[in-house]
Short mmCIF file of C-alpha atoms in Angstrom, two decimals:
data_model
loop_
_atom_site.label_atom_id
_atom_site.label_comp_id
_atom_site.label_asym_id
_atom_site.label_seq_id
_atom_site.Cartn_x
_atom_site.Cartn_y
_atom_site.Cartn_z
CA MET N 1 372.53 118.81 28.04
CA VAL N 2 368.61 119.16 28.53
CA GLU N 3 368.86 122.20 26.67
CA SER N 4 370.67 120.86 23.65
CA ALA N 5 367.84 118.19 23.48
CA SER N 6 365.61 121.50 22.38
CA GLN N 7 367.51 121.61 19.21
CA HIS N 8 366.63 120.13 15.80
CA GLN N 9 367.04 116.47 15.92
CA PRO N 10 369.03 116.17 19.17
CA SER N 11 370.85 113.41 20.29
CA VAL N 12 372.89 112.06 23.16
CA LEU N 13 375.33 108.90 23.18
CA VAL N 14 376.16 107.49 26.53
CA CYS N 15 379.08 105.55 26.74
CA GLY N 16 381.78 104.26 29.31
CA PRO N 17 383.06 101.09 31.34
CA LYS N 18 381.21 98.41 32.50
CA SER N 19 378.99 99.15 35.76
CA SER N 20 379.71 102.82 35.51
CA GLY N 21 376.20 103.85 35.41
CA LYS N 22 375.32 104.24 31.76
CA SER N 23 371.74 102.62 31.77
CA THR N 24 370.92 104.64 35.19
CA PHE N 25 372.02 107.82 33.44
CA SER N 26 370.31 107.29 30.28
CA ARG N 27 367.09 106.32 32.22
CA ILE N 28 367.46 109.63 34.20
CA LEU N 29 368.04 111.90 31.31
CA THR N 30 365.14 110.00 29.48
CA ASN N 31 362.75 110.66 32.25
CA ARG N 32 364.14 114.42 32.48
CA LEU N 33 363.25 115.02 29.08
CA LEU N 34 359.71 113.29 29.29
CA THR N 35 358.96 115.70 32.04
CA THR N 36 360.27 118.91 30.98
CA THR N 37 360.62 119.92 27.22
CA HIS N 38 359.43 116.74 25.20
CA ARG N 39 355.96 115.79 27.16
CA GLN N 40 354.18 115.57 24.04
CA SER N 41 356.55 113.91 21.61
CA GLY N 42 358.03 111.32 23.62
CA VAL N 43 361.81 110.24 23.56
CA ALA N 44 363.58 107.71 21.35
CA VAL N 45 365.93 105.46 22.86
CA LEU N 46 368.68 103.62 20.97
CA ASP N 47 369.19 100.53 23.05
CA LEU N 48 372.54 98.89 21.79
CA ASP N 49 373.70 96.88 24.55
CA PRO N 50 372.51 93.33 23.96
CA GLY N 51 374.06 92.17 27.37
CA GLN N 52 372.05 94.77 29.36
CA ALA N 53 369.29 95.71 27.18
CA GLU N 54 366.90 98.25 28.89
CA TYR N 55 363.94 97.26 26.83
CA GLY N 56 363.43 93.82 25.41
CA PRO N 57 365.01 90.32 26.00
CA PRO N 58 368.51 90.05 26.49
CA GLY N 59 370.31 89.39 23.17
CA THR N 60 368.43 92.17 21.06
CA VAL N 61 369.24 95.80 20.32
CA SER N 62 366.13 98.19 19.40
CA LEU N 63 364.67 101.41 18.54
CA VAL N 64 362.25 102.30 21.46
CA HIS N 65 359.74 105.31 21.69
CA VAL N 66 359.24 106.04 25.24
CA SER N 67 356.12 108.20 26.24
CA GLN N 68 356.25 108.11 29.97
CA PRO N 69 358.76 108.13 32.40
CA ASN N 70 360.82 104.67 33.17
CA LEU N 71 360.75 104.01 36.90
CA GLY N 72 361.50 100.24 36.88
CA VAL N 73 364.63 98.09 36.36
CA PRO N 74 364.86 96.45 33.10
CA PHE N 75 363.12 93.22 34.14
CA THR N 76 360.12 95.20 34.86
CA HIS N 77 359.61 96.12 31.18
CA PRO N 78 360.98 93.26 29.07
CA GLY N 79 358.12 93.33 26.53
CA VAL N 80 358.05 95.03 23.42
CA ASP N 81 354.18 96.59 23.79
CA ASP N 82 353.55 98.50 27.08
CA GLY N 83 351.44 101.65 27.77
CA ALA N 84 354.91 103.52 28.56
CA TYR N 85 356.93 102.66 25.63
CA LYS N 86 356.66 100.94 22.12
CA VAL N 87 359.60 98.92 20.83
CA VAL N 88 359.35 100.51 17.01
CA ARG N 89 361.86 98.14 15.50
CA CYS N 90 364.25 95.08 17.11
CA HIS N 91 367.10 93.09 15.95
CA SER N 92 368.49 89.98 17.61
CA LEU N 93 372.23 89.16 17.56
CA ALA N 94 371.59 85.70 19.40
CA SER N 95 374.31 86.55 21.73
CA VAL N 96 374.64 88.73 24.79
CA ASN N 97 378.22 89.47 23.80
CA PRO N 98 378.77 92.44 21.37
CA ALA N 99 382.03 91.18 20.19
CA SER N 100 380.25 87.91 18.94
CA MET N 101 379.35 89.77 15.63
CA THR N 102 380.65 93.19 15.66
CA GLU N 103 379.74 93.86 11.96
CA LEU N 104 376.06 92.83 12.39
CA HIS N 105 375.91 94.86 15.43
CA LEU N 106 376.90 97.94 13.53
CA GLU N 107 374.74 97.16 10.68
CA CYS N 108 371.80 96.95 13.14
CA VAL N 109 372.85 100.27 14.48
CA VAL N 110 372.60 101.91 11.24
CA ASP N 111 369.26 100.30 10.23
CA LEU N 112 367.71 101.35 13.71
CA TYR N 113 369.24 105.02 13.22
CA ASP N 114 367.77 105.46 9.77
CA TYR N 115 364.42 103.98 10.92
CA TYR N 116 364.63 106.69 13.62
CA ARG N 117 365.29 109.56 11.04
CA HIS N 118 362.14 108.45 8.93
CA THR N 119 359.77 107.79 11.87
CA LEU N 120 360.82 109.50 14.94
CA GLY N 121 363.18 112.43 13.86
CA ARG N 122 361.08 114.91 15.98
CA CYS N 123 361.84 113.44 19.16
CA PRO N 124 365.24 113.67 20.95
CA LEU N 125 367.42 110.77 20.80
CA VAL N 126 369.29 108.85 23.74
CA VAL N 127 371.77 106.19 22.74
CA ASN N 128 373.02 103.70 25.20
CA THR N 129 375.89 101.71 24.33
CA PRO N 130 377.61 98.78 25.81
CA GLY N 131 380.62 98.79 28.19
CA TRP N 132 383.27 97.74 25.72
CA ILE N 133 385.77 100.33 25.54
CA PHE N 134 388.98 98.58 24.25
CA SER N 135 390.04 97.39 20.95
CA LEU N 136 387.32 96.45 18.84
CA GLY N 137 384.78 97.94 21.37
CA LEU N 138 386.38 101.20 20.98
CA GLU N 139 386.50 100.91 17.30
CA PHE N 140 382.57 100.04 17.53
CA LEU N 141 381.89 103.15 19.50
CA LEU N 142 383.78 105.42 16.91
CA ASP N 143 381.64 103.77 14.19
CA VAL N 144 378.54 104.53 16.03
CA ILE N 145 379.47 108.15 16.61
CA VAL N 146 380.32 108.42 12.90
CA LYS N 147 377.04 106.93 11.77
CA VAL N 148 374.74 108.70 14.38
CA ARG N 149 376.52 112.12 14.81
CA PRO N 150 375.57 112.62 18.23
CA VAL N 151 375.00 116.27 19.51
CA ASP N 152 376.68 115.41 22.76
CA VAL N 153 378.55 112.54 23.92
CA VAL N 154 378.70 111.44 27.75
CA TYR N 155 381.60 109.19 29.11
CA MET N 156 380.89 107.99 32.50
CA SER N 157 384.40 108.00 33.85
CA GLU N 158 386.82 110.54 34.68
CA ASP N 159 389.55 107.66 34.99
CA GLY N 160 390.32 107.20 31.27
CA PRO N 161 391.71 105.04 30.07
CA ALA N 162 393.28 107.90 28.33
CA GLU N 163 393.55 106.49 24.71
CA THR N 164 389.90 106.00 24.90
CA VAL N 165 389.11 109.30 25.78
CA GLU N 166 391.52 111.01 23.54
CA ALA N 167 389.96 108.70 20.77
CA LEU N 168 386.17 109.78 21.53
CA GLY N 169 387.47 113.43 21.98
CA GLY N 170 388.68 113.09 18.28
CA ALA N 171 385.58 111.90 17.16
CA THR N 172 382.99 114.33 18.53
CA LYS N 173 382.81 118.17 19.18
CA SER N 174 381.23 117.80 22.40
CA LEU N 175 382.65 115.21 25.08
CA THR N 176 381.51 115.36 28.55
CA LEU N 177 383.13 113.14 31.38
CA LEU N 178 380.92 112.38 34.35
CA PRO N 179 382.39 110.36 37.29
CA SER N 180 381.34 106.67 37.44
CA GLN N 181 378.23 105.73 39.42
CA PRO N 182 378.70 102.22 40.25
CA SER N 183 376.00 100.37 42.55
CA GLU N 184 377.40 100.07 46.19
CA ALA N 185 374.35 97.80 47.05
CA ARG N 186 374.33 95.35 43.78
CA THR N 187 373.32 92.15 45.05
CA ARG N 188 373.12 90.68 41.71
CA THR N 189 375.37 90.02 38.90
CA ALA N 190 374.92 90.74 35.11
CA ALA N 191 374.11 87.12 34.45
CA GLN N 192 371.54 86.93 36.92
CA MET N 193 369.99 90.26 35.90
CA ARG N 194 369.71 88.82 32.42
CA GLU N 195 368.09 85.56 33.85
CA MET N 196 365.61 87.51 35.63
CA GLN N 197 364.96 89.97 32.51
CA THR N 198 364.53 86.41 30.26
CA MET N 199 362.19 84.84 33.27
CA SER N 200 360.05 88.07 33.16
CA TYR N 201 359.60 88.10 29.51
CA PHE N 202 358.51 84.41 29.28
CA HIS N 203 355.91 85.21 32.09
CA LEU N 204 354.19 87.67 30.56
CA VAL N 205 350.72 87.62 29.99
CA PRO N 206 348.12 89.92 28.22
CA THR N 207 346.37 91.88 30.67
CA HIS N 208 342.71 92.65 29.50
CA GLY N 209 341.52 96.18 29.65
CA SER N 210 344.80 97.43 30.20
CA THR N 211 347.91 98.50 28.08
CA ARG N 212 350.29 97.63 31.18
CA LEU N 213 352.17 94.36 31.47
CA GLY N 214 351.27 91.66 33.48
CA TRP N 215 352.87 88.45 34.71
CA SER N 216 352.05 84.82 35.52
CA SER N 217 353.48 82.88 38.57
CA GLN N 218 352.49 79.65 36.91
CA ALA N 219 355.68 77.66 36.20
CA LEU N 220 356.53 77.24 32.44
CA SER N 221 356.57 73.41 32.63
CA SER N 222 352.59 73.53 33.05
CA VAL N 223 351.88 76.05 30.41
CA ARG N 224 350.54 74.82 27.22
CA PRO N 225 352.88 75.17 24.48
CA VAL N 226 352.26 76.42 20.99
CA VAL N 227 352.58 73.77 18.29
CA VAL N 228 354.64 74.79 15.46
CA PRO N 229 355.04 72.26 12.39
CA TYR N 230 358.34 71.91 10.80
CA SER N 231 357.28 70.06 7.80
CA GLY N 232 354.63 69.76 5.43
CA GLY N 233 352.48 72.14 3.51
CA ARG N 234 351.61 74.07 6.94
CA ARG N 235 355.44 74.53 8.00
CA GLY N 236 355.35 77.68 10.36
CA PHE N 237 358.90 78.76 9.42
CA ARG N 238 361.39 78.95 6.67
CA GLY N 239 363.89 77.00 8.74
CA ILE N 240 366.78 77.41 11.52
CA LEU N 241 369.65 79.78 11.04
CA ARG N 242 372.38 79.22 13.16
CA TYR N 243 374.64 82.47 13.98
CA ASP N 244 378.60 81.71 15.06
CA TYR N 245 379.72 78.35 15.22
CA GLN N 246 378.23 75.73 12.52
CA LEU N 247 376.90 72.64 14.24
CA PRO N 248 376.48 69.28 12.48
CA VAL N 249 372.91 69.17 10.98
CA GLU N 250 372.31 66.07 12.83
CA LEU N 251 372.68 67.63 16.13
CA THR N 252 369.96 70.60 15.40
CA ALA N 253 367.13 68.97 17.18
CA GLU N 254 369.30 68.23 20.65
CA ALA N 255 370.80 71.79 20.21
CA ILE N 256 367.52 73.90 20.03
CA ASP N 257 365.81 71.66 22.58
CA GLY N 258 365.22 73.82 25.83
CA MET N 259 366.92 76.91 24.44
CA VAL N 260 365.78 80.29 23.49
CA LEU N 261 365.58 81.35 19.74
CA ALA N 262 364.66 84.70 18.10
CA VAL N 263 361.85 84.97 15.86
CA VAL N 264 362.73 87.02 12.96
CA GLU N 265 360.41 88.29 10.09
CA VAL N 266 362.35 88.32 6.89
CA GLU N 267 360.66 90.99 4.92
CA SER N 268 362.62 90.58 1.81
CA LEU N 269 364.51 87.62 0.38
CA GLN N 270 367.37 90.12 -0.09
CA ALA N 271 367.96 89.53 4.00
CA PHE N 272 369.71 86.39 2.94
CA ARG N 273 372.60 88.20 1.26
CA ARG N 274 373.46 85.27 -0.91
CA HIS N 275 371.67 85.27 -4.21
CA SER N 276 371.80 81.57 -4.67
CA LEU N 277 369.64 80.98 -1.47
CA GLN N 278 367.37 83.80 -2.22
CA ALA N 279 366.62 81.96 -5.44
CA SER N 280 366.02 78.59 -4.21
CA LEU N 281 363.93 79.88 -1.30
CA GLY N 282 361.49 81.41 -3.72
CA PRO N 283 358.89 83.91 -2.51
CA SER N 284 356.98 81.93 -0.38
CA ASP N 285 357.60 80.64 3.41
CA GLY N 286 360.01 77.94 2.05
CA VAL N 287 357.52 75.50 1.17
CA GLY N 288 356.85 74.87 -2.73
CA ASP N 289 358.40 73.50 -5.72
CA GLY N 290 361.99 74.23 -5.53
CA SER N 291 362.22 76.47 -2.52
CA ASP N 292 363.92 73.86 -0.46
CA ALA N 293 366.86 73.27 -2.68
CA ALA N 294 369.27 75.18 -0.48
CA LEU N 295 367.82 73.94 2.81
CA LEU N 296 369.53 71.14 4.88
CA PHE N 297 367.25 68.85 6.82
CA SER N 298 367.95 66.89 10.18
CA PRO N 299 367.40 63.37 10.77
CA GLU N 300 364.10 64.64 12.48
CA GLY N 301 363.12 66.67 9.37
CA ILE N 302 363.77 70.13 10.89
CA PRO N 303 364.85 72.46 7.98
CA VAL N 304 368.08 74.26 8.52
CA ILE N 305 369.57 77.25 6.62
CA PRO N 306 373.14 76.99 5.62
CA ASN N 307 375.27 79.38 6.98
CA ALA N 308 378.80 78.31 6.58
CA ASP N 309 379.95 82.05 6.03
CA ASP N 310 378.30 83.04 9.73
CA VAL N 311 376.34 85.77 8.10
CA GLY N 312 373.74 87.34 9.71
CA LEU N 313 370.29 88.38 8.31
CA ASP N 314 370.55 91.83 6.76
CA PRO N 315 368.50 94.05 9.21
CA ARG N 316 367.56 96.31 6.39
CA HIS N 317 365.28 93.49 5.48
CA SER N 318 364.17 91.75 8.49
CA ARG N 319 363.53 92.54 12.07
CA THR N 320 362.82 90.34 15.26
CA VAL N 321 359.38 90.00 16.64
CA GLY N 322 359.78 88.17 19.54
CA MET N 323 361.53 85.08 21.32
CA VAL N 324 360.45 81.50 21.61
CA LEU N 325 361.68 78.94 24.37
CA VAL N 326 361.66 75.39 22.49
CA ARG N 327 360.09 73.17 25.15
CA GLY N 328 360.45 69.93 23.22
CA VAL N 329 360.80 68.67 19.39
CA ASP N 330 357.89 66.28 18.57
CA THR N 331 359.42 64.04 16.01
CA ALA N 332 356.32 61.82 15.86
CA ASN N 333 354.11 64.82 14.65
CA ARG N 334 357.01 66.68 12.91
CA CYS N 335 356.31 69.99 15.02
CA LEU N 336 358.02 71.94 17.67
CA GLN N 337 356.49 72.89 20.97
CA VAL N 338 357.44 76.54 21.96
CA LEU N 339 356.49 78.76 24.88
CA THR N 340 356.32 82.64 23.94
CA PRO N 341 354.75 85.49 25.17
CA MET N 342 354.47 87.00 21.67
CA PRO N 343 350.82 87.39 20.47
CA LEU N 344 350.35 84.80 17.65
CA GLY N 345 348.72 87.71 15.48
CA ARG N 346 351.82 89.22 15.15
CA LEU N 347 353.07 86.46 13.15
CA GLN N 348 349.63 86.39 11.09
CA ARG N 349 350.04 89.89 10.17
CA ALA N 350 353.55 89.09 9.21
CA ARG N 351 352.49 86.31 6.63
CA GLU N 352 349.66 88.81 5.34
CA ARG N 353 352.57 91.20 4.36
CA GLY N 354 354.01 88.34 2.52
CA SER N 355 357.05 88.00 5.04
CA GLY N 356 358.69 84.89 6.07
CA ILE N 357 359.36 83.64 9.71
CA VAL N 358 363.38 82.20 10.42
CA LEU N 359 364.03 80.63 13.77
CA VAL N 360 367.65 82.18 14.74
CA HIS N 361 369.61 80.14 17.00
CA GLY N 362 372.81 81.39 18.60
CA LYS N 363 374.77 81.69 21.65
CA MET N 364 371.77 82.56 23.97
CA GLU N 365 372.37 81.59 27.55
CA ALA N 366 370.48 78.40 28.35
CA PRO N 367 367.49 79.25 30.33
CA THR N 368 368.24 76.66 33.28
CA TRP N 369 365.76 78.46 35.56
CA ALA N 370 363.07 77.18 33.53
CA TYR N 371 364.04 73.60 33.86
CA THR N 372 363.58 73.90 37.61
CA GLU N 373 360.79 76.27 38.29
CA HIS N 374 358.35 73.56 38.95
CA LEU N 375 360.64 71.95 41.56
CA TYR N 376 361.03 75.12 43.54
CA GLU N 377 357.00 75.75 43.04
CA GLY N 378 356.53 72.42 44.74
CA THR N 379 358.76 72.97 47.56
CA ASP N 380 356.94 76.18 48.19
CA GLU N 381 353.75 74.40 48.53
CA VAL N 382 355.24 71.82 50.72
CA LYS N 383 356.74 74.56 53.02
CA ASN N 384 353.44 76.65 52.97
CA GLY N 385 350.99 73.75 53.50
CA GLU N 386 353.05 71.44 55.82
CA GLY N 387 356.06 73.54 57.37
CA THR N 388 359.25 71.32 56.80
CA ASP N 389 361.93 71.31 59.41
CA GLU N 390 364.96 73.50 58.10
CA GLU N 391 367.21 70.22 58.43
CA ASP N 392 365.03 67.95 56.86
CA SER N 393 364.47 69.99 53.93
CA HIS N 394 368.37 70.17 53.88
CA ASP N 395 368.47 66.43 54.04
CA GLU N 396 365.87 65.78 51.42
CA GLY N 397 367.65 68.26 48.89
CA GLY N 398 364.62 70.50 49.35
CA THR N 399 362.28 68.63 47.06
CA ARG N 400 359.51 65.79 47.31
CA GLY N 401 358.68 62.95 45.13
CA ASP N 402 360.30 61.15 42.00
CA GLU N 403 361.56 63.60 39.75
CA SER N 404 363.81 61.31 37.71
CA GLY N 405 361.80 61.90 34.58
CA VAL N 406 362.72 65.79 34.40
CA PRO N 407 364.62 66.57 31.21
CA TRP N 408 368.12 68.36 31.97
CA VAL N 409 367.66 68.05 35.80
CA GLU N 410 369.28 65.63 38.16
CA VAL N 411 367.97 66.11 41.67
CA PHE N 412 370.49 65.42 44.03
CA ARG N 413 369.12 64.44 47.86
CA GLY N 414 371.16 65.14 50.87
CA SER N 415 374.63 64.28 50.52
CA GLN N 416 374.24 62.25 47.36
CA ARG N 417 376.98 61.92 44.87
CA ARG N 418 378.82 64.92 46.97
CA PRO N 419 382.30 64.68 48.29
CA VAL N 420 382.94 63.77 51.91
CA GLY N 421 383.04 66.59 54.15
CA SER N 422 380.91 68.88 51.57
CA ARG N 423 377.72 68.72 53.63
CA VAL N 424 376.83 71.91 55.57
CA TRP N 425 377.60 71.60 59.30
CA ARG N 426 375.07 73.21 61.73
CA VAL N 427 375.16 74.14 65.34
CA ARG N 428 373.23 71.60 67.42
CA ARG N 429 369.89 73.17 68.87
CA ASP N 430 370.33 71.84 72.07
CA LEU N 431 373.89 73.06 72.49
CA GLY N 432 374.48 74.30 75.96
CA ARG N 433 371.34 73.18 77.22
CA GLY N 434 371.85 71.27 80.71
CA ALA N 435 375.07 72.84 80.95
CA GLY N 436 376.05 72.61 84.75
CA ALA N 437 373.14 70.49 85.59
#
C-alpha cells in the first residue's frame, strides 16, 4: 500500500465499522508515508468523520496538509494552525452525526477533494470515513468512492457484513480487508472524547515564538469574552443560520446562549443557494439599504437567516474558519459575548476579501463541561490548600460557597434532592478497632 503511494496522485480510503481502528490505521499510514516516500511533499488527509474528527473540533470535515508525523490523540491537536499540519479547508455540518445532513456532507467531500486536486495534487491522499456502513451510510461510502476514485480501499473488518463488502468490492478495483483493531483498554466513550477535544480547542492559546499549540488551564468563565455587535452599522455578522430543526425566531437568544456555533466565511452570495436571499442580502455584510429584507429578527434584535427548507450553505462558496462558544447575550448593548481561540485577524482578512460572516447553529452537543469548570477549579484549590476530608467533601457536594447564581448549573449538596437511600455508604474507619478488648 505504501508502494502504491508512490504513484501519480495516489489515494487510500479507509472505512469500516465503528471502533474498528480506522483512525488509528489512517494515522499510522500517514506517519509511514511521511517518514519514507513523502518527507518533502507531506501527506494530504481528508478527515470526513464529524463525530471523531482527527484534526479540528468535532462537527467539522476538513482537508489537512500534514508535514510531520502525528503522534498524539485528536484532543492534542484540535486547532487549525500548527507546525506539524495545516487545515487547508474546512466545513462544518453543525452536528457530530453524519446522518443529519447526508447531502451536505457529500457536497463537502466533493469540494474538499476538488480543492485537494488543485492545491495538493502532488501529495498522497489518505481519506478517513465515518463508521457508518449500513443503509444511507453505505450509499454515502459508495458515493465518496465514485467521487474520489481512490487507488486503494481498506475495509477494517474481516467479519462483514457481506452486503457491505460486496458493495464496496463492486465500487473499487482494489479492496483490502484488514482485521478490526478495537482498543481493549478504552476508558473513554466517543462522547467523552469529543468533549475533551472541544475542551482542548477552546483552551488553546497562542504561543509566542513557536508554531506549536499551547493551552491555558484557566476556566473559561474567567476568560474575557470577545464582544460582537449584532445590531447597527458595526454588526459583526450577517445573521444566525440554523441547520436541521427550525426554531421559532423568538427562541433564538435562548437557543444559542451557552452553545457552540460555527463561524463560516461566505465567499460569495451563491453560498445561500436561494436567489431571493442572495438579492436581499446584497454585497455587504448584511448591513445597508435593503440588505435586511430577507432576515428575521428575534425580540432582542438578533438577525436570523430563514432556512425553512433546511438548506446548508454551499461549500463551494463558503468555508468554516473557527468555532465560538456563546457566553452570553447582552441585550442592553445589543451584542454577543463569545469565547474563541480563533485569531481575530482571520476575520479581518475575510472582510478585506469582501466575504461575509455567518454563525451556523445546529445540533452540536452542549458544552456542559464549560459550565462547571470553575467549580472544579475552586474545589481543587480548596483541596490543595486546606486538605479536605473525603467524607466531608462528599457531604458538601465537593464545592464551597454559594453557587446559586451560576447559569445552567444547579449545585446539590450532600443528599439534597436525592431519593432516600441514594447516598453512598462507606465502611466506618474505626471498624474492627477495639474488638475483643
